[in-house]
């Protein structure tokens, strides 16, 4: 089994370049979403604690079985720990043997941004130049660079209630070629923006802005609401916009759409990529991608990582599993009379 560490992934990105990696990941996601019915899918299994959540996210095709272990512990940051870490495994569906075990903390950030950009390909205006992001935590830079691969972005407006988070964001993107515009409020950031990303970490029902604060033709990418009882947008806004989600059963439990009826959802993402349903139909309509993160995206990311690991001789082969000479004689590995 090949083991890929976070350092291996850093080295891979340094070799391929962030732009090329995003391009290949977006393409892999689009390919897999277009083959939606080839996958065995389910909502993630979540175990909730007072301090956070631990989740298992499985997805399988006829060729591979993939799953991700991921947590969400907002209180980790003051302890000097990440609030989200993840580990993923890709297995051979024919034998059940694991092929790859990898850090997915970095991959999750990339795949979340790549999925957002893919949805926007169908829902946002293709000439979008101004992007506003609310919440400049660990996901923010990935989102901006992912969208950059598909849109001619010029100005990035950003707001976070934590000044240090805004300073970090500006420092990381200072040589990215964007006009970086800090805002002193949510409304100032989103005013006349073509694309608005909400990526806050606060628990509970939030109301970051209302429908009246958005310009006609805005595309919303809501990624902060990702568990029951956690939302960023008001229910009345959901009644007035075109909504797409990843996997409806999971989104109704965890996304912004937990606040409305299922028939308010226009499409799942696969229906847009496969051309089953239309995306944006006019320059004036307001669209929303209500993203909570779905296991198919992790499958795509692990599949791509497995390909790239082979291309670039990345990672280390570890003999973790037993290998008896006779597969029916597992106990023989403990037989003191066995020669050798």
Short mmCIF file of C-alpha atoms in Angstrom, two decimals:
data_model
loop_
_atom_site.label_atom_id
_atom_site.label_comp_id
_atom_site.label_asym_id
_atom_site.label_seq_id
_atom_site.Cartn_x
_atom_site.Cartn_y
_atom_site.Cartn_z
CA UNK A 1 0.00 0.00 0.00
CA UNK A 2 1.27 3.44 -0.92
CA UNK A 3 1.29 6.03 1.87
CA UNK A 4 1.13 9.72 0.97
CA UNK A 5 1.88 12.27 3.67
CA UNK A 6 1.08 15.97 3.81
CA UNK A 7 4.74 16.67 2.94
CA UNK A 8 4.41 14.45 -0.13
CA UNK A 9 1.39 16.49 -1.25
CA UNK A 10 3.28 19.74 -0.69
CA UNK A 11 6.08 18.36 -2.86
CA UNK A 12 3.57 17.27 -5.51
CA UNK A 13 2.00 20.75 -5.70
CA UNK A 14 5.44 22.33 -5.91
CA UNK A 15 6.21 20.04 -8.85
CA UNK A 16 2.96 20.31 -10.79
CA UNK A 17 2.01 23.86 -9.76
CA UNK A 18 -1.23 24.82 -8.04
CA UNK A 19 -2.81 25.88 -11.33
CA UNK A 20 -2.17 22.55 -13.06
CA UNK A 21 -3.31 20.59 -10.02
CA UNK A 22 -6.56 22.54 -9.86
CA UNK A 23 -7.13 21.99 -13.57
CA UNK A 24 -6.72 18.23 -13.28
CA UNK A 25 -8.84 18.06 -10.12
CA UNK A 26 -11.69 20.08 -11.63
CA UNK A 27 -11.59 17.82 -14.69
CA UNK A 28 -11.64 14.68 -12.53
CA UNK A 29 -14.60 15.99 -10.54
CA UNK A 30 -16.53 16.88 -13.67
CA UNK A 31 -15.88 13.45 -15.16
CA UNK A 32 -17.03 11.64 -12.02
CA UNK A 33 -20.12 13.79 -11.49
CA UNK A 34 -21.12 13.10 -15.10
CA UNK A 35 -20.98 9.38 -14.28
CA UNK A 36 -23.10 9.83 -11.15
CA UNK A 37 -25.14 6.65 -11.60
CA UNK A 38 -21.99 4.51 -11.75
CA UNK A 39 -21.31 5.21 -8.07
CA UNK A 40 -22.62 3.72 -4.86
CA UNK A 41 -23.39 6.70 -2.66
CA UNK A 42 -24.65 7.53 0.81
CA UNK A 43 -24.73 10.43 3.23
CA UNK A 44 -21.74 10.62 5.54
CA UNK A 45 -21.85 9.03 8.97
CA UNK A 46 -21.41 11.73 11.59
CA UNK A 47 -20.71 11.33 15.30
CA UNK A 48 -21.38 14.60 17.11
CA UNK A 49 -19.73 15.75 20.33
CA UNK A 50 -20.11 18.94 22.32
CA UNK A 51 -16.68 20.02 21.04
CA UNK A 52 -17.10 18.97 17.42
CA UNK A 53 -17.86 16.19 14.97
CA UNK A 54 -16.07 13.16 13.51
CA UNK A 55 -17.30 11.83 10.17
CA UNK A 56 -16.76 8.90 7.80
CA UNK A 57 -17.46 9.55 4.10
CA UNK A 58 -17.59 6.51 1.75
CA UNK A 59 -18.10 6.36 -2.02
CA UNK A 60 -17.49 3.49 -4.43
CA UNK A 61 -17.39 2.64 -8.13
CA UNK A 62 -16.91 -0.71 -9.80
CA UNK A 63 -13.16 -0.06 -9.79
CA UNK A 64 -12.38 1.69 -6.49
CA UNK A 65 -13.77 2.03 -2.98
CA UNK A 66 -12.84 5.27 -1.22
CA UNK A 67 -13.53 6.73 2.19
CA UNK A 68 -12.41 9.69 4.23
CA UNK A 69 -12.11 10.17 7.98
CA UNK A 70 -12.57 13.85 8.82
CA UNK A 71 -13.24 15.93 11.89
CA UNK A 72 -14.57 19.39 12.63
CA UNK A 73 -13.43 20.85 15.95
CA UNK A 74 -13.65 24.68 15.89
CA UNK A 75 -12.10 24.95 19.34
CA UNK A 76 -8.80 23.42 18.21
CA UNK A 77 -7.28 26.64 16.92
CA UNK A 78 -6.44 28.17 20.34
CA UNK A 79 -4.73 24.85 21.13
CA UNK A 80 -2.46 25.25 18.13
CA UNK A 81 -4.22 22.47 16.23
CA UNK A 82 -6.13 22.52 12.94
CA UNK A 83 -9.91 22.57 13.30
CA UNK A 84 -10.23 20.14 10.38
CA UNK A 85 -7.94 17.20 9.61
CA UNK A 86 -8.60 14.25 7.34
CA UNK A 87 -7.20 10.89 6.22
CA UNK A 88 -8.39 9.03 3.13
CA UNK A 89 -8.07 5.54 1.71
CA UNK A 90 -8.49 4.23 -1.84
CA UNK A 91 -8.99 0.48 -2.28
CA UNK A 92 -9.20 -1.96 -5.17
CA UNK A 93 -12.90 -2.88 -5.40
CA UNK A 94 -12.07 -6.26 -7.03
CA UNK A 95 -9.96 -7.56 -4.13
CA UNK A 96 -10.74 -5.18 -1.28
CA UNK A 97 -7.04 -4.52 -0.84
CA UNK A 98 -6.07 -0.92 0.01
CA UNK A 99 -4.02 0.84 -2.66
CA UNK A 100 -3.46 4.23 -1.07
CA UNK A 101 -3.57 5.80 2.39
CA UNK A 102 -3.18 9.57 2.32
CA UNK A 103 -3.41 12.75 4.29
CA UNK A 104 -6.57 14.47 3.07
CA UNK A 105 -6.35 17.65 5.10
CA UNK A 106 -4.78 19.46 2.16
CA UNK A 107 -6.72 17.46 -0.43
CA UNK A 108 -10.03 18.38 1.23
CA UNK A 109 -9.21 22.06 0.92
CA UNK A 110 -8.37 21.63 -2.76
CA UNK A 111 -11.37 19.46 -3.60
CA UNK A 112 -13.79 21.81 -1.80
CA UNK A 113 -12.53 24.74 -3.84
CA UNK A 114 -12.46 22.72 -7.06
CA UNK A 115 -16.05 21.59 -6.54
CA UNK A 116 -17.11 25.17 -5.89
CA UNK A 117 -15.45 26.31 -9.11
CA UNK A 118 -17.02 23.43 -11.05
CA UNK A 119 -20.51 24.36 -9.84
CA UNK A 120 -19.87 28.01 -10.69
CA UNK A 121 -18.94 26.97 -14.23
CA UNK A 122 -22.63 26.19 -14.71
CA UNK A 123 -24.19 28.75 -12.36
CA UNK A 124 -22.12 31.96 -12.48
CA UNK A 125 -21.73 34.43 -15.30
CA UNK A 126 -18.68 33.39 -17.31
CA UNK A 127 -17.31 36.95 -17.38
CA UNK A 128 -17.35 37.31 -13.57
CA UNK A 129 -14.56 39.67 -12.47
CA UNK A 130 -15.37 40.52 -8.84
CA UNK A 131 -15.39 37.89 -6.11
CA UNK A 132 -16.28 38.57 -2.49
CA UNK A 133 -15.41 36.10 0.25
CA UNK A 134 -16.90 36.23 3.75
CA UNK A 135 -14.71 34.33 6.16
CA UNK A 136 -10.98 34.20 5.49
CA UNK A 137 -10.05 31.09 7.42
CA UNK A 138 -8.22 27.99 6.22
CA UNK A 139 -10.35 27.47 3.11
CA UNK A 140 -10.34 31.03 1.74
CA UNK A 141 -7.20 31.11 -0.42
CA UNK A 142 -8.02 27.75 -1.99
CA UNK A 143 -11.45 29.02 -3.00
CA UNK A 144 -10.04 32.10 -4.69
CA UNK A 145 -7.35 30.18 -6.59
CA UNK A 146 -9.84 27.51 -7.64
CA UNK A 147 -12.22 30.10 -9.08
CA UNK A 148 -9.30 31.78 -10.81
CA UNK A 149 -8.92 28.72 -13.05
CA UNK A 150 -12.36 29.27 -14.63
CA UNK A 151 -13.13 32.99 -14.34
CA UNK A 152 -11.35 36.22 -15.36
CA UNK A 153 -11.25 37.50 -11.79
CA UNK A 154 -9.71 40.91 -11.18
CA UNK A 155 -10.86 42.08 -7.75
CA UNK A 156 -11.15 40.06 -4.54
CA UNK A 157 -13.06 41.67 -1.69
CA UNK A 158 -12.77 40.01 1.68
CA UNK A 159 -14.16 40.29 5.18
CA UNK A 160 -13.68 38.38 8.42
CA UNK A 161 -14.58 39.39 11.95
CA UNK A 162 -11.03 38.44 12.95
CA UNK A 163 -8.49 41.04 11.70
CA UNK A 164 -5.64 38.53 11.91
CA UNK A 165 -7.47 36.21 9.53
CA UNK A 166 -7.86 39.05 7.02
CA UNK A 167 -4.17 39.92 7.34
CA UNK A 168 -3.19 36.28 6.77
CA UNK A 169 -5.39 36.11 3.67
CA UNK A 170 -3.94 39.30 2.20
CA UNK A 171 -0.37 38.16 2.88
CA UNK A 172 -0.90 34.79 1.20
CA UNK A 173 -2.41 36.33 -1.94
CA UNK A 174 -0.31 39.50 -2.18
CA UNK A 175 1.50 38.30 -5.31
CA UNK A 176 -1.50 36.64 -6.95
CA UNK A 177 -2.21 39.50 -9.38
CA UNK A 178 -5.60 40.37 -7.89
CA UNK A 179 -6.76 43.73 -6.61
CA UNK A 180 -7.26 42.81 -2.96
CA UNK A 181 -9.87 44.99 -1.26
CA UNK A 182 -10.47 44.57 2.48
CA UNK A 183 -13.99 45.42 3.61
CA UNK A 184 -15.19 46.65 6.97
CA UNK A 185 -18.50 44.77 6.81
CA UNK A 186 -20.20 41.89 5.03
CA UNK A 187 -22.44 44.23 3.06
CA UNK A 188 -19.52 46.34 1.90
CA UNK A 189 -17.74 43.23 0.64
CA UNK A 190 -20.65 41.79 -1.34
CA UNK A 191 -21.95 45.00 -2.89
CA UNK A 192 -22.14 44.55 -6.70
CA UNK A 193 -19.97 41.40 -6.52
CA UNK A 194 -20.34 38.86 -9.34
CA UNK A 195 -19.54 35.89 -7.07
CA UNK A 196 -20.02 35.74 -3.30
CA UNK A 197 -18.49 32.96 -1.19
CA UNK A 198 -19.61 32.43 2.39
CA UNK A 199 -17.09 30.40 4.41
CA UNK A 200 -17.73 31.18 8.06
CA UNK A 201 -17.14 28.80 10.94
CA UNK A 202 -19.73 30.06 13.43
CA UNK A 203 -22.26 27.56 14.74
CA UNK A 204 -26.00 28.10 14.72
CA UNK A 205 -28.31 30.02 12.42
CA UNK A 206 -26.49 32.98 10.91
CA UNK A 207 -27.87 35.75 8.70
CA UNK A 208 -24.86 37.17 6.90
CA UNK A 209 -26.97 39.22 4.47
CA UNK A 210 -30.37 39.32 2.77
CA UNK A 211 -31.61 39.11 -0.78
CA UNK A 212 -31.80 42.89 -0.97
CA UNK A 213 -28.04 43.13 -0.45
CA UNK A 214 -27.24 41.19 -3.64
CA UNK A 215 -26.91 42.59 -7.13
CA UNK A 216 -28.91 40.94 -9.94
CA UNK A 217 -26.91 38.10 -11.48
CA UNK A 218 -24.88 37.27 -8.38
CA UNK A 219 -23.74 33.70 -7.88
CA UNK A 220 -23.58 32.53 -4.25
CA UNK A 221 -21.26 29.76 -3.14
CA UNK A 222 -22.21 28.80 0.41
CA UNK A 223 -19.72 26.42 2.02
CA UNK A 224 -19.97 27.34 5.72
CA UNK A 225 -23.22 25.55 6.50
CA UNK A 226 -22.19 21.90 6.78
CA UNK A 227 -24.04 20.34 9.68
CA UNK A 228 -27.55 20.24 11.17
CA UNK A 229 -28.48 23.58 12.74
CA UNK A 230 -25.62 25.51 11.06
CA UNK A 231 -26.56 27.94 8.29
CA UNK A 232 -25.34 31.26 6.90
CA UNK A 233 -28.25 32.53 4.79
CA UNK A 234 -31.85 33.49 5.69
CA UNK A 235 -34.70 31.23 4.66
CA UNK A 236 -36.41 33.97 2.63
CA UNK A 237 -33.34 34.26 0.39
CA UNK A 238 -33.57 30.55 -0.43
CA UNK A 239 -37.12 31.07 -1.65
CA UNK A 240 -35.96 33.56 -4.31
CA UNK A 241 -32.83 32.01 -5.87
CA UNK A 242 -31.96 29.05 -8.10
CA UNK A 243 -30.37 26.38 -5.89
CA UNK A 244 -28.03 23.52 -6.73
CA UNK A 245 -26.64 20.99 -4.22
CA UNK A 246 -24.30 18.00 -4.30
CA UNK A 247 -26.40 15.15 -2.87
CA UNK A 248 -29.91 16.14 -1.89
CA UNK A 249 -30.46 13.78 1.09
CA UNK A 250 -27.28 15.02 2.77
CA UNK A 251 -27.85 18.67 1.87
CA UNK A 252 -31.37 18.65 3.33
CA UNK A 253 -29.89 17.54 6.64
CA UNK A 254 -26.78 19.74 6.71
CA UNK A 255 -26.90 22.55 4.15
CA UNK A 256 -28.63 25.87 3.78
CA UNK A 257 -31.58 23.97 2.35
CA UNK A 258 -32.31 22.39 5.72
CA UNK A 259 -34.40 25.56 6.06
CA UNK A 260 -36.67 24.91 3.07
CA UNK A 261 -38.59 22.20 1.23
CA UNK A 262 -36.80 19.78 -1.08
CA UNK A 263 -38.70 21.08 -4.11
CA UNK A 264 -36.91 24.43 -3.77
CA UNK A 265 -33.73 22.71 -5.01
CA UNK A 266 -33.37 23.10 -8.77
CA UNK A 267 -30.70 20.46 -9.34
CA UNK A 268 -27.99 18.26 -7.95
CA UNK A 269 -24.57 19.09 -9.37
CA UNK A 270 -24.43 15.92 -11.50
CA UNK A 271 -27.55 17.05 -13.35
CA UNK A 272 -25.80 20.27 -14.36
CA UNK A 273 -22.59 18.57 -15.48
CA UNK A 274 -24.52 15.94 -17.45
CA UNK A 275 -26.76 18.52 -19.12
CA UNK A 276 -29.91 17.04 -17.58
CA UNK A 277 -30.97 20.40 -16.16
CA UNK A 278 -29.93 23.94 -17.11
CA UNK A 279 -27.63 26.04 -14.98
CA UNK A 280 -27.76 29.81 -15.29
CA UNK A 281 -30.45 30.86 -17.75
CA UNK A 282 -30.11 34.65 -17.67
CA UNK A 283 -27.62 37.31 -16.63
CA UNK A 284 -30.01 38.62 -13.99
CA UNK A 285 -30.95 35.50 -12.03
CA UNK A 286 -29.33 34.88 -8.66
CA UNK A 287 -27.93 31.39 -8.20
CA UNK A 288 -26.75 29.44 -5.16
CA UNK A 289 -24.50 26.42 -4.83
CA UNK A 290 -25.23 25.04 -1.37
CA UNK A 291 -22.11 22.95 -0.74
CA UNK A 292 -21.65 20.73 2.30
CA UNK A 293 -18.95 18.46 0.86
CA UNK A 294 -19.78 15.03 -0.53
CA UNK A 295 -17.85 11.76 -0.61
CA UNK A 296 -17.76 11.57 -4.42
CA UNK A 297 -15.46 14.60 -4.33
CA UNK A 298 -13.05 12.74 -2.04
CA UNK A 299 -13.18 9.75 -4.38
CA UNK A 300 -12.18 12.02 -7.27
CA UNK A 301 -9.36 13.58 -5.27
CA UNK A 302 -7.98 10.20 -4.13
CA UNK A 303 -8.26 8.77 -7.64
CA UNK A 304 -6.28 11.70 -9.02
CA UNK A 305 -3.72 11.49 -6.22
CA UNK A 306 -3.20 7.80 -6.96
CA UNK A 307 -2.55 8.61 -10.63
CA UNK A 308 -0.17 11.46 -9.80
CA UNK A 309 1.66 9.37 -7.19
CA UNK A 310 2.47 6.86 -9.92
CA UNK A 311 3.46 9.55 -12.42
CA UNK A 312 5.82 11.27 -9.98
CA UNK A 313 7.01 8.26 -7.92
CA UNK A 314 5.45 9.86 -4.86
CA UNK A 315 5.02 8.33 -1.42
CA UNK A 316 6.30 5.20 0.24
CA UNK A 317 5.22 1.60 -0.22
CA UNK A 318 4.56 0.07 3.20
CA UNK A 319 3.90 -3.58 3.96
CA UNK A 320 1.14 -3.12 6.52
CA UNK A 321 -0.94 -6.22 5.79
CA UNK A 322 0.05 -9.83 6.55
CA UNK A 323 1.31 -11.87 3.59
CA UNK A 324 1.21 -15.57 4.45
CA UNK A 325 2.57 -18.01 1.87
CA UNK A 326 -0.75 -19.88 2.13
CA UNK A 327 -3.69 -17.45 2.24
CA UNK A 328 -5.70 -20.06 4.17
CA UNK A 329 -3.03 -20.36 6.86
CA UNK A 330 -3.07 -17.02 8.66
CA UNK A 331 -2.27 -18.62 12.01
CA UNK A 332 0.85 -20.06 10.49
CA UNK A 333 2.48 -16.65 10.88
CA UNK A 334 2.58 -17.38 14.63
CA UNK A 335 3.68 -21.01 14.39
CA UNK A 336 7.06 -21.29 16.17
CA UNK A 337 7.80 -24.53 14.32
CA UNK A 338 7.61 -22.84 10.87
CA UNK A 339 11.01 -22.63 9.27
CA UNK A 340 12.35 -19.06 8.95
#
